[in-house]
mmCIF file with all atom_site columns, C-alpha atoms and ligand atoms in Angstrom:
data_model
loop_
_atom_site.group_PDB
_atom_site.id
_atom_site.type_symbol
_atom_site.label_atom_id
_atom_site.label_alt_id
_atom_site.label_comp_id
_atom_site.label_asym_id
_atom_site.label_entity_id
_atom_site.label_seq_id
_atom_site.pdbx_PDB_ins_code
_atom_site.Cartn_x
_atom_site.Cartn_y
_atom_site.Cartn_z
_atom_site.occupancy
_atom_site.B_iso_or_equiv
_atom_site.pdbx_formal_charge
_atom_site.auth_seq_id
_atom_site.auth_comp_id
_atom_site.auth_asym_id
_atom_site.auth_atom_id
_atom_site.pdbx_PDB_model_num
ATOM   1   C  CA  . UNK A 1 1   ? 0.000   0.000   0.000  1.00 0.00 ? 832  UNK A CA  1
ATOM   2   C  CA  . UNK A 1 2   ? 1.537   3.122   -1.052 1.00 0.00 ? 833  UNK A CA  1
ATOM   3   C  CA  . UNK A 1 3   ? -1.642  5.174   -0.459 1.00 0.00 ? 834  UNK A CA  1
ATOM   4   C  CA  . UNK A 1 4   ? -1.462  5.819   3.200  1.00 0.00 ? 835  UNK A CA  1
ATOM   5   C  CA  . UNK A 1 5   ? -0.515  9.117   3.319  1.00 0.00 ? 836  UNK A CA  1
ATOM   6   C  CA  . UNK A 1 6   ? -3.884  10.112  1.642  1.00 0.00 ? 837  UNK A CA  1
ATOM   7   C  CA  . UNK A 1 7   ? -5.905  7.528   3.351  1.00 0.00 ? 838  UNK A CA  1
ATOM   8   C  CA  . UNK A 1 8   ? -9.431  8.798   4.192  1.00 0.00 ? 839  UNK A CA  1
ATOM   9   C  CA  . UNK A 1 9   ? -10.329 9.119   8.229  1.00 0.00 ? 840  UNK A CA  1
ATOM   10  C  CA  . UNK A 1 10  ? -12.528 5.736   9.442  1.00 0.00 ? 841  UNK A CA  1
ATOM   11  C  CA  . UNK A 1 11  ? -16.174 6.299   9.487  1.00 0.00 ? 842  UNK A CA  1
ATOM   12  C  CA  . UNK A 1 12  ? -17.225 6.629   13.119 1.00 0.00 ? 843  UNK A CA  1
ATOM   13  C  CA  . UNK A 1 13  ? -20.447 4.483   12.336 1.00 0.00 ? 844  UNK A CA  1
ATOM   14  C  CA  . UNK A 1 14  ? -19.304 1.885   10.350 1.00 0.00 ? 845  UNK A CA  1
ATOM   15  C  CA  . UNK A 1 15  ? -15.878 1.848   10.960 1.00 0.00 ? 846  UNK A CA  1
ATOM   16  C  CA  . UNK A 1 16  ? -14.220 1.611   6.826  1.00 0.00 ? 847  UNK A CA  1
ATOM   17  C  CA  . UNK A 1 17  ? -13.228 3.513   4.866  1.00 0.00 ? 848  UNK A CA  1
ATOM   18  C  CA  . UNK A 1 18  ? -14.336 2.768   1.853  1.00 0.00 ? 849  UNK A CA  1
ATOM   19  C  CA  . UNK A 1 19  ? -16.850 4.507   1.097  1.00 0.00 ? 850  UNK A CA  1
ATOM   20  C  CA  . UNK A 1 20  ? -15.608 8.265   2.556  1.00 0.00 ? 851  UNK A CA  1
ATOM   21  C  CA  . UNK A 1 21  ? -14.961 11.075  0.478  1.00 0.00 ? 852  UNK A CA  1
ATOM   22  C  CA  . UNK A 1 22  ? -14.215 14.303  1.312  1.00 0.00 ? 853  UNK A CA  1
ATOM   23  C  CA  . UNK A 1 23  ? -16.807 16.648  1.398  1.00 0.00 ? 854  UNK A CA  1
ATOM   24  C  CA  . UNK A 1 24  ? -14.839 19.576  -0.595 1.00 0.00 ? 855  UNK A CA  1
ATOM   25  C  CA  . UNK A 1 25  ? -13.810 16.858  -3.212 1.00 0.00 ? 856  UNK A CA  1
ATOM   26  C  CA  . UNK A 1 26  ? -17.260 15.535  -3.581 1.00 0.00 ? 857  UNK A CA  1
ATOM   27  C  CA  . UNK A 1 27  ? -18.459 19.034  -4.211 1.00 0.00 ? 858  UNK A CA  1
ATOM   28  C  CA  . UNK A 1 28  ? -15.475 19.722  -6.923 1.00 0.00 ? 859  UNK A CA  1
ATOM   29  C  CA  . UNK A 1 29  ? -16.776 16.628  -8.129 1.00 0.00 ? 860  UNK A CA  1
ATOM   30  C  CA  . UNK A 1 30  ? -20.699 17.004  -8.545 1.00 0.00 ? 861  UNK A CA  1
ATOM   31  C  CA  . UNK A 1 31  ? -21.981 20.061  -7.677 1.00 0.00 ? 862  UNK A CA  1
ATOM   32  C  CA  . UNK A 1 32  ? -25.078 20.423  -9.223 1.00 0.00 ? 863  UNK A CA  1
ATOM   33  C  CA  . UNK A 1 33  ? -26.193 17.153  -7.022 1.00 0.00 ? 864  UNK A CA  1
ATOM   34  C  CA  . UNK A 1 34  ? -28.411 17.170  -4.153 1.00 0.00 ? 865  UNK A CA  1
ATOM   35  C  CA  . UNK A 1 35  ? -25.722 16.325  -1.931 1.00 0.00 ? 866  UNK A CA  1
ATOM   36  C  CA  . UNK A 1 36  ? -23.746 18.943  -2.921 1.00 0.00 ? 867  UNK A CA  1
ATOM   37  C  CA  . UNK A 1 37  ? -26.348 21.257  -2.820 1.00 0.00 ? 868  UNK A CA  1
ATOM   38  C  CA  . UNK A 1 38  ? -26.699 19.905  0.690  1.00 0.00 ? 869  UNK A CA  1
ATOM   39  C  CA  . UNK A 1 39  ? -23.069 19.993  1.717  1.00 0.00 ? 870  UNK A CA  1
ATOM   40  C  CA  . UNK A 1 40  ? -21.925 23.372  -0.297 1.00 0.00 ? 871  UNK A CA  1
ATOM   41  C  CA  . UNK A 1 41  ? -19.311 25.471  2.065  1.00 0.00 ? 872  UNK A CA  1
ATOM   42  C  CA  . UNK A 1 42  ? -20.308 27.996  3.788  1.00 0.00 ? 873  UNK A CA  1
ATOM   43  C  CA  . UNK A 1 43  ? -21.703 31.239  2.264  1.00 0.00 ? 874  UNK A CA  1
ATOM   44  C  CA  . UNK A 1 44  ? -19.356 34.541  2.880  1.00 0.00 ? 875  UNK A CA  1
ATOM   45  C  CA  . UNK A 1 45  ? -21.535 37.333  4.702  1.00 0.00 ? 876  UNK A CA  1
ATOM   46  C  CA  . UNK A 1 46  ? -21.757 40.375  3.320  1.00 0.00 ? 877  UNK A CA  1
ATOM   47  C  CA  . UNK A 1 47  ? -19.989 43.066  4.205  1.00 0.00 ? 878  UNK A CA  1
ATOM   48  C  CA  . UNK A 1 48  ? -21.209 46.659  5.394  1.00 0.00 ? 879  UNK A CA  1
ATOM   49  C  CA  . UNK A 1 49  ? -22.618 48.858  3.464  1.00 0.00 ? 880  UNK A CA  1
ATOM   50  C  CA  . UNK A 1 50  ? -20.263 52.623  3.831  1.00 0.00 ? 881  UNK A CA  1
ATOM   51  C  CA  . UNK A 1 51  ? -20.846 55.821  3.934  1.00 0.00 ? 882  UNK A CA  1
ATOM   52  C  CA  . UNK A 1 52  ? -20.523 57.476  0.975  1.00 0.00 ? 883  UNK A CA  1
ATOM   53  C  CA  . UNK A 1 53  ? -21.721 59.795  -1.302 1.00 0.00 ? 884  UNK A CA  1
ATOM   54  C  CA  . UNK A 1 54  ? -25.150 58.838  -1.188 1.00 0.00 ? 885  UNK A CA  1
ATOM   55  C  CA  . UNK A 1 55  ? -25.501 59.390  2.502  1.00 0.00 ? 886  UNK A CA  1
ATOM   56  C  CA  . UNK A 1 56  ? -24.093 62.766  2.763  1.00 0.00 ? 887  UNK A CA  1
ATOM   57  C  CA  . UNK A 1 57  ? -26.275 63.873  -0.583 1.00 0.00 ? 888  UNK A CA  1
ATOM   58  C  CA  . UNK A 1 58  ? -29.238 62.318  2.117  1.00 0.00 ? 889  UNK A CA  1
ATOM   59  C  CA  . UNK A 1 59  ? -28.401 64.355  5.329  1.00 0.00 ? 890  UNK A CA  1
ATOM   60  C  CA  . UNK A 1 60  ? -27.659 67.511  2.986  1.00 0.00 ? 891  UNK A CA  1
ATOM   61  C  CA  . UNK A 1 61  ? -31.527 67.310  1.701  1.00 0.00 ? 892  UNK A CA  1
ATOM   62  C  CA  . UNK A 1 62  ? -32.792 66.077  4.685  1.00 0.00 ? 893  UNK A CA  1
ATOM   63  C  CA  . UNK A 1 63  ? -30.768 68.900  6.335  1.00 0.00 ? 894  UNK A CA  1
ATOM   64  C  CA  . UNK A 1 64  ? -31.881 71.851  3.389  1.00 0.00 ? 895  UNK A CA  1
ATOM   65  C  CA  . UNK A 1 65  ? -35.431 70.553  4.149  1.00 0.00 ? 896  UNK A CA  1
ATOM   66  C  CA  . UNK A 1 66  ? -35.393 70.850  7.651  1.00 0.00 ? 897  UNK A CA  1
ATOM   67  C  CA  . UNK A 1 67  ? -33.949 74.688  7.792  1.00 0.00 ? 898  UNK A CA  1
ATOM   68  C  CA  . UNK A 1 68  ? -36.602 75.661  4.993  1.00 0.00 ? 899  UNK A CA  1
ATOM   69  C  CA  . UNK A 1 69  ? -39.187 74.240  7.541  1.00 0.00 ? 900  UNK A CA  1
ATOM   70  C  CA  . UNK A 1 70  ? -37.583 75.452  10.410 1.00 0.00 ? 901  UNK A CA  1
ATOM   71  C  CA  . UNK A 1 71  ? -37.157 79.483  8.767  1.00 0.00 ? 902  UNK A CA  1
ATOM   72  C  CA  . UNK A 1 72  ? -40.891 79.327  7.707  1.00 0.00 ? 903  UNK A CA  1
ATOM   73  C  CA  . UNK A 1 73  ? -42.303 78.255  11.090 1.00 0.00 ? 904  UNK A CA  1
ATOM   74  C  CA  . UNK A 1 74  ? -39.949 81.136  12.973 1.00 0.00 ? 905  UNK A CA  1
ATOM   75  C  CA  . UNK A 1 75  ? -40.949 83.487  10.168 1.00 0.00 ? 906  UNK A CA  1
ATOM   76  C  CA  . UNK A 1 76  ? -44.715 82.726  10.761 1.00 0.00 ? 907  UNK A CA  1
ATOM   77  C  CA  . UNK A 1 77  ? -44.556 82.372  14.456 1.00 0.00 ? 908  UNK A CA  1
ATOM   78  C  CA  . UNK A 1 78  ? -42.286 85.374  15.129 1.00 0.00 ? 909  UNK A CA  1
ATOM   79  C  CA  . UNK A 1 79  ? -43.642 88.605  15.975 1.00 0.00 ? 910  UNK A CA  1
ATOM   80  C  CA  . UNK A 1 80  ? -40.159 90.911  16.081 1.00 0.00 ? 911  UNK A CA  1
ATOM   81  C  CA  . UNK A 1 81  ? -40.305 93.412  14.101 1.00 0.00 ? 912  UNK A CA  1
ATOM   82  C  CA  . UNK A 1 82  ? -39.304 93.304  10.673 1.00 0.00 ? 913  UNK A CA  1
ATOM   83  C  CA  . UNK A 1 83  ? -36.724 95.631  11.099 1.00 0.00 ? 914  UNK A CA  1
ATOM   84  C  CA  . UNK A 1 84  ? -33.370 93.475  10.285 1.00 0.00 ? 915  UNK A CA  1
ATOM   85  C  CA  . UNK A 1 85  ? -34.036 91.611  7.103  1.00 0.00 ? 916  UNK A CA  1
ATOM   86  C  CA  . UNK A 1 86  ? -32.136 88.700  5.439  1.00 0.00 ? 917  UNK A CA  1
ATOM   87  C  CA  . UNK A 1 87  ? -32.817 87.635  1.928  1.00 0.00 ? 918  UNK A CA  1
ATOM   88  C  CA  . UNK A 1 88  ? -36.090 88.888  2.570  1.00 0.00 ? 919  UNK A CA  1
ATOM   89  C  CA  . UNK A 1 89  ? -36.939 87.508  5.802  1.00 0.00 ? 920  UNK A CA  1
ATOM   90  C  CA  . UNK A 1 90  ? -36.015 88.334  9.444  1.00 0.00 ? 921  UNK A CA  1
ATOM   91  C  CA  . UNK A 1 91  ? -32.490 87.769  10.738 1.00 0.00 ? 922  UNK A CA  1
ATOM   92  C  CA  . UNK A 1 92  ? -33.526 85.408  13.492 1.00 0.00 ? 923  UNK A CA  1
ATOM   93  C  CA  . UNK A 1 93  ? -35.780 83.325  10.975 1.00 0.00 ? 924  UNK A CA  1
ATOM   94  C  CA  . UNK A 1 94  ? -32.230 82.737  8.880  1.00 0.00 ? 925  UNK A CA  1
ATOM   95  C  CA  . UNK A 1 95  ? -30.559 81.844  12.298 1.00 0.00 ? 926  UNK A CA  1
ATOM   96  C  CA  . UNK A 1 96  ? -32.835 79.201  13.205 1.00 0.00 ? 927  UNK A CA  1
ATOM   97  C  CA  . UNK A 1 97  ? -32.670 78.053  9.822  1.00 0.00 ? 928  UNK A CA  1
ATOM   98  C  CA  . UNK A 1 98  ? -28.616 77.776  9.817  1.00 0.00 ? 929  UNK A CA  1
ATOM   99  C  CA  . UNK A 1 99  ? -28.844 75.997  13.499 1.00 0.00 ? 930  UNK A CA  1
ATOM   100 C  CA  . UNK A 1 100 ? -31.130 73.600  12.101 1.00 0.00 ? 931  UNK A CA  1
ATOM   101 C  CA  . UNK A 1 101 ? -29.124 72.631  8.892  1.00 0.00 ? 932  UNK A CA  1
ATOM   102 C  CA  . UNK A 1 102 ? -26.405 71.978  11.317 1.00 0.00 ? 933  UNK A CA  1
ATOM   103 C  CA  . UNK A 1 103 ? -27.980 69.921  14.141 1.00 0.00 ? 934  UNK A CA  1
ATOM   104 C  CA  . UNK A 1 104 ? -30.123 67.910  11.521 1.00 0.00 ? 935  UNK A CA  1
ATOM   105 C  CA  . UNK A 1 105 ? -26.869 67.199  9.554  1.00 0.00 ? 936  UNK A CA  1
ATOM   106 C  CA  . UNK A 1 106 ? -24.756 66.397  12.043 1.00 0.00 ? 937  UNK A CA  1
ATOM   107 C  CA  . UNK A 1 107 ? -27.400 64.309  13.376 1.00 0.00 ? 938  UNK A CA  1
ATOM   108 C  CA  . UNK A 1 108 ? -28.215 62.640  10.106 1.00 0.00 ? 939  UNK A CA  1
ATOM   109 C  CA  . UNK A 1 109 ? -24.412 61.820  9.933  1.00 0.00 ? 940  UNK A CA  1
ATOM   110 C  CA  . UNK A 1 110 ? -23.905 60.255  13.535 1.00 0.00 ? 941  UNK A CA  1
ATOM   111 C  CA  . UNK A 1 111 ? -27.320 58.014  12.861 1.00 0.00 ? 942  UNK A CA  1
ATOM   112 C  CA  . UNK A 1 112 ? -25.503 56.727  9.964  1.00 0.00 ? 943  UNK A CA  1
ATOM   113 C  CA  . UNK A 1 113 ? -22.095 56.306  11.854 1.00 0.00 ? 944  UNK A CA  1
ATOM   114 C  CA  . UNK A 1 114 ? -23.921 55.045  14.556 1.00 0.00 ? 945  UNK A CA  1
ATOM   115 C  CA  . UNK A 1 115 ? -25.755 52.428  12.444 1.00 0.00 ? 946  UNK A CA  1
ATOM   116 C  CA  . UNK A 1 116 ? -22.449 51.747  10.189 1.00 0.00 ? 947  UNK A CA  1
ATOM   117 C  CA  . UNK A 1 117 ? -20.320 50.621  13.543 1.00 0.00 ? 948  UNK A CA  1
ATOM   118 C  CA  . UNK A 1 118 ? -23.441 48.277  14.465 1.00 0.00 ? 949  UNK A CA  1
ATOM   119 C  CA  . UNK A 1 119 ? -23.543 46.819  11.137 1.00 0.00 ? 950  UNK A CA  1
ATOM   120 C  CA  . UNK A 1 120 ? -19.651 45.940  10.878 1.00 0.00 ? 951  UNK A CA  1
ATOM   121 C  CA  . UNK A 1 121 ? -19.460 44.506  14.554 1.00 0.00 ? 952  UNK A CA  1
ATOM   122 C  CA  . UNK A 1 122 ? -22.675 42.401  13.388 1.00 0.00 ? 953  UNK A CA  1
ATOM   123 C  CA  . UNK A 1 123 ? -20.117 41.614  10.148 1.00 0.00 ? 954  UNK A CA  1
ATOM   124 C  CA  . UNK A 1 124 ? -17.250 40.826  12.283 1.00 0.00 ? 955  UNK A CA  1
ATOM   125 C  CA  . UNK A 1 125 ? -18.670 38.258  14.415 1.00 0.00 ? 956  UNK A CA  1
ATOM   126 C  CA  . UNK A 1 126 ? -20.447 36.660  11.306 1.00 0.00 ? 957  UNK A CA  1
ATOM   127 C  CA  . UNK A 1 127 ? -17.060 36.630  9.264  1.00 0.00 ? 958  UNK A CA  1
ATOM   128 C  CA  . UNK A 1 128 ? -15.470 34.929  12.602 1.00 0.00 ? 959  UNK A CA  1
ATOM   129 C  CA  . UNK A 1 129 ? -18.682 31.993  12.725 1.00 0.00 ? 960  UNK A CA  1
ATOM   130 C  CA  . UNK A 1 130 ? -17.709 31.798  8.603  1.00 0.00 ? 961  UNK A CA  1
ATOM   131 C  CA  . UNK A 1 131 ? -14.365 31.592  9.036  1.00 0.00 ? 962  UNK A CA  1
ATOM   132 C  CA  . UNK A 1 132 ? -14.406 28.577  11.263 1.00 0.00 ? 963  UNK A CA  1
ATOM   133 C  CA  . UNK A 1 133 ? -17.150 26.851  9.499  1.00 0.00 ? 964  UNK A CA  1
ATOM   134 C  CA  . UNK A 1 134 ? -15.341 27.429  6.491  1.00 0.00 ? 965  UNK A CA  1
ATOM   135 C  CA  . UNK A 1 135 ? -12.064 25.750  8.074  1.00 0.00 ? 966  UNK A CA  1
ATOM   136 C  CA  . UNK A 1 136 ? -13.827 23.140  9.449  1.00 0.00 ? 967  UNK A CA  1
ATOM   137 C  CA  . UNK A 1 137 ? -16.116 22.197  6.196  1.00 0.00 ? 968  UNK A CA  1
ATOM   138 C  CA  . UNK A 1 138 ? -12.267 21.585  4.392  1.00 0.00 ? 969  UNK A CA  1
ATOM   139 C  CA  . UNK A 1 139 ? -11.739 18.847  7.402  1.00 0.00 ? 970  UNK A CA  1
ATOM   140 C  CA  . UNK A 1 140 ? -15.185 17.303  6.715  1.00 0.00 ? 971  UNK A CA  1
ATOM   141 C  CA  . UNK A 1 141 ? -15.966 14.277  4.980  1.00 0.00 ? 972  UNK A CA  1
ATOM   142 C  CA  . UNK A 1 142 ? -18.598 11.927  4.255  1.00 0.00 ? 973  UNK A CA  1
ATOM   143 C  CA  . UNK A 1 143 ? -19.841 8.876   4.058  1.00 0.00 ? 974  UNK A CA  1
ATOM   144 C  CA  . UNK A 1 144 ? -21.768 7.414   1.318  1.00 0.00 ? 975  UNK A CA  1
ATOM   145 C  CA  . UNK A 1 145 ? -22.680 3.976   3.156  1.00 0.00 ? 976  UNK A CA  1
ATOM   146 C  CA  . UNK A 1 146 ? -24.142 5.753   6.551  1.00 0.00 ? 977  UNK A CA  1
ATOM   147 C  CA  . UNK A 1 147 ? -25.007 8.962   4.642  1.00 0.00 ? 978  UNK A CA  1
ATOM   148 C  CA  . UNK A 1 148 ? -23.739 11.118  7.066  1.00 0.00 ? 979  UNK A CA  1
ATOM   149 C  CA  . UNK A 1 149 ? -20.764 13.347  7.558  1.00 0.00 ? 980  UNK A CA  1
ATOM   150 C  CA  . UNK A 1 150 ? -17.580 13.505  10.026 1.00 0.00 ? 981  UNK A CA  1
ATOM   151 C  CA  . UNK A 1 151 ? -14.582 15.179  11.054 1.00 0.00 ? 982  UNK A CA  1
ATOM   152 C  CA  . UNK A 1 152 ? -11.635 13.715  11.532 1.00 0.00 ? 983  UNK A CA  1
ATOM   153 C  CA  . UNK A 1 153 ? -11.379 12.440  15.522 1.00 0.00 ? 984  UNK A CA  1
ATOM   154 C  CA  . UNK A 1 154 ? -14.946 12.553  15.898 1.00 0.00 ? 985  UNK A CA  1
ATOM   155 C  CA  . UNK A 1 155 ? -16.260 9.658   16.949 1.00 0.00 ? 986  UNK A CA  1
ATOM   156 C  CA  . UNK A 1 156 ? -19.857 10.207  15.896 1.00 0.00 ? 987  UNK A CA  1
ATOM   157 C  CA  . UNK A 1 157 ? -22.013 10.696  12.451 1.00 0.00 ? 988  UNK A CA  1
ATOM   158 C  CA  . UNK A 1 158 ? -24.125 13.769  11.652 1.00 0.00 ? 989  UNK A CA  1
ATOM   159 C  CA  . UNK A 1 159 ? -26.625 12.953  9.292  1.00 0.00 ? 990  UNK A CA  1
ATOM   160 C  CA  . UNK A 1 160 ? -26.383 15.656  6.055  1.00 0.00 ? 991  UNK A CA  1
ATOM   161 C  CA  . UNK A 1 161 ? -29.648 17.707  7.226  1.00 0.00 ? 992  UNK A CA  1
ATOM   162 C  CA  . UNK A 1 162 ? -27.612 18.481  9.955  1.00 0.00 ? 993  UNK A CA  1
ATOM   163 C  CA  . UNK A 1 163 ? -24.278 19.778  8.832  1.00 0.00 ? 994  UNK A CA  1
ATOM   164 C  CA  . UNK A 1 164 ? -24.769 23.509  9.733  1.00 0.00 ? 995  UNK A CA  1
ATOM   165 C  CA  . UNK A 1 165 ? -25.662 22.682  12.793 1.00 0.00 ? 996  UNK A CA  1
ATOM   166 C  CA  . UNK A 1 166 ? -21.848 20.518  12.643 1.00 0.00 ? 997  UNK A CA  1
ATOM   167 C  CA  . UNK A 1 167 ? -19.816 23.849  10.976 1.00 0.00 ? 998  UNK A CA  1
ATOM   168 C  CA  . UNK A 1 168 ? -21.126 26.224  13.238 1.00 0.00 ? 999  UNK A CA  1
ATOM   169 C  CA  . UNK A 1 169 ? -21.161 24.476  16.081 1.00 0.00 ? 1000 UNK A CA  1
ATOM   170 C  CA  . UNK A 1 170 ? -18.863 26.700  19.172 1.00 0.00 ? 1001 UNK A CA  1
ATOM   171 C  CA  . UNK A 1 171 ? -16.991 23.667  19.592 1.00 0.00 ? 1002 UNK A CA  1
ATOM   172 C  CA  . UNK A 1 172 ? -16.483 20.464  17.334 1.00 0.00 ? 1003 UNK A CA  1
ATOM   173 C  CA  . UNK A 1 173 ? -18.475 17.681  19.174 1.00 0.00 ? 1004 UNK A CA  1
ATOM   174 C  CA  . UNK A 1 174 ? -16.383 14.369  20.961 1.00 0.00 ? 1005 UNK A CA  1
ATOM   175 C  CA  . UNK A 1 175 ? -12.836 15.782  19.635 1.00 0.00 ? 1006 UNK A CA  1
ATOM   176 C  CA  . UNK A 1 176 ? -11.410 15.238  23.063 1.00 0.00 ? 1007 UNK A CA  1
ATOM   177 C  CA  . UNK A 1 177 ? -12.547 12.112  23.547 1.00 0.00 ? 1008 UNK A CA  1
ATOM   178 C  CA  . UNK A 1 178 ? -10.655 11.079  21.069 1.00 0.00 ? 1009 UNK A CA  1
ATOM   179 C  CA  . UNK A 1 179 ? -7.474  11.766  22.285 1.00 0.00 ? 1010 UNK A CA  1
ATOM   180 C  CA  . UNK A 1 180 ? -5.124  8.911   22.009 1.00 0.00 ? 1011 UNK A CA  1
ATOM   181 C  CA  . UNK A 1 181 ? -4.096  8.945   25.385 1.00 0.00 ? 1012 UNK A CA  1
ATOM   182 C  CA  . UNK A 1 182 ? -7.474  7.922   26.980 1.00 0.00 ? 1013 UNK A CA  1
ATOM   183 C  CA  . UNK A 1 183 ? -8.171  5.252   24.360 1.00 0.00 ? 1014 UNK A CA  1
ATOM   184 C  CA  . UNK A 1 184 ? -8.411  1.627   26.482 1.00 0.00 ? 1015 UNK A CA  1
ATOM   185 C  CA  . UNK A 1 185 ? -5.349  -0.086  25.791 1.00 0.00 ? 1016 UNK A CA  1
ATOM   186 C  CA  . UNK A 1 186 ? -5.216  -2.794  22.786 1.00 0.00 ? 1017 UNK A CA  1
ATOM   187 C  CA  . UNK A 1 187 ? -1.888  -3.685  22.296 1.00 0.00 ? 1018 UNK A CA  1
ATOM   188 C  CA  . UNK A 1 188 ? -0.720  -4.741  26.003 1.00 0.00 ? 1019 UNK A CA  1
ATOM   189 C  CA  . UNK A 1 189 ? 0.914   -8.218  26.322 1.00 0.00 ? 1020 UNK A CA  1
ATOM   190 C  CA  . UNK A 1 190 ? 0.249   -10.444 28.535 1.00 0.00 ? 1021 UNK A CA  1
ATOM   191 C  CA  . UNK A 1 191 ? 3.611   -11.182 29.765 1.00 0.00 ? 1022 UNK A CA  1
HETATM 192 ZN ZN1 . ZN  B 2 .   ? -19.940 4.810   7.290  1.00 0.00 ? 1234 ZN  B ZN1 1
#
């Protein structure tokens, strides 16, 4: 046998290996099949959305709309005298139209700041869980007699329905109990 260095993990259920593939090969292979369709790596999240051009061309409107609003109320409301005029309406009417631009666009700005940090944390910790599924679906493999798939070490079968739940797991299931130093001893002579 000159193959061993490729040799496919044992299946935990039926013990061969046979019949395993792994699950990136048989993917390569086949994927328009259900089983691929079934076992396809995990999907990339998107990232965030930035702020660009579009949102600042938002706050400005927003922001012209809101001081138009804001210089017709004072100009209605107010009862100075119309004594100090500013492009045709009163000085304090303009002022309380400036202030509002401001505020509104400033405001408008750190909503979308606000919303942009929230998004990319959100992005973060979904690129993290994608990361590690992603790693661990290159480890996985399957097989065709039990219809189920495996990781190397682990010691049982998750049926294909459930591989998500297998990739995104916090912690791959039964690795340590497959550490070679608490396996019963087979070997030992009797003497
Ligand atoms: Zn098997």
């Amino acid at each position: 046998m000159n193959a061993s260095a490729t040799l496919p993990p044992v299946c935990p259920q039926c013990g061969q290996t046979d019949e395993v593939c792994r699950v990136s090969d048989l993917v390569h292979d086949e994927p328009d099949s259900l089983l691929a369709q079934k076992l396809a790596a995990p999907r990339s999240p998107r990232p965030a959305a930035v702020i660009g051009c579009a949102t600042s061309f938002f706050a400005t409107m927003v922001s012209i709309s809101a001081a138009i609003f804001a210089t017709g109320l004072t100009e209605l409301t107010s009862s100075a005298p119309r004594t100090n005029l500013l492009f045709g309406v009163r000085d304090t009417s303009v002022f309380t139209g400036i202030i509002t631009f401001l505020f509104v666009f400033v405001g408008v700005h750190a909503m979308f700041v606000w919303r942009q940090a929230r998004a990319s944390r959100y992005f973060r910790r979904a690129f993290s869980a994608w990361h590690h599924a992603s790693e661990r679906w290159q480890q996985l493999h399957y097989c065709a007699r039990c219809n189920g798939v495996f990781l190397p070490g682990q010691t049982a079968l998750t049926p294909v329905e459930q591989v998500q739940m297998l990739l995104y797991a916090r912690r791959p299931p039964q690795q340590a109990a497959t550490n070679p130093a608490n396996a019963p001893p087979s070997g030992v002579e009797g003497g």
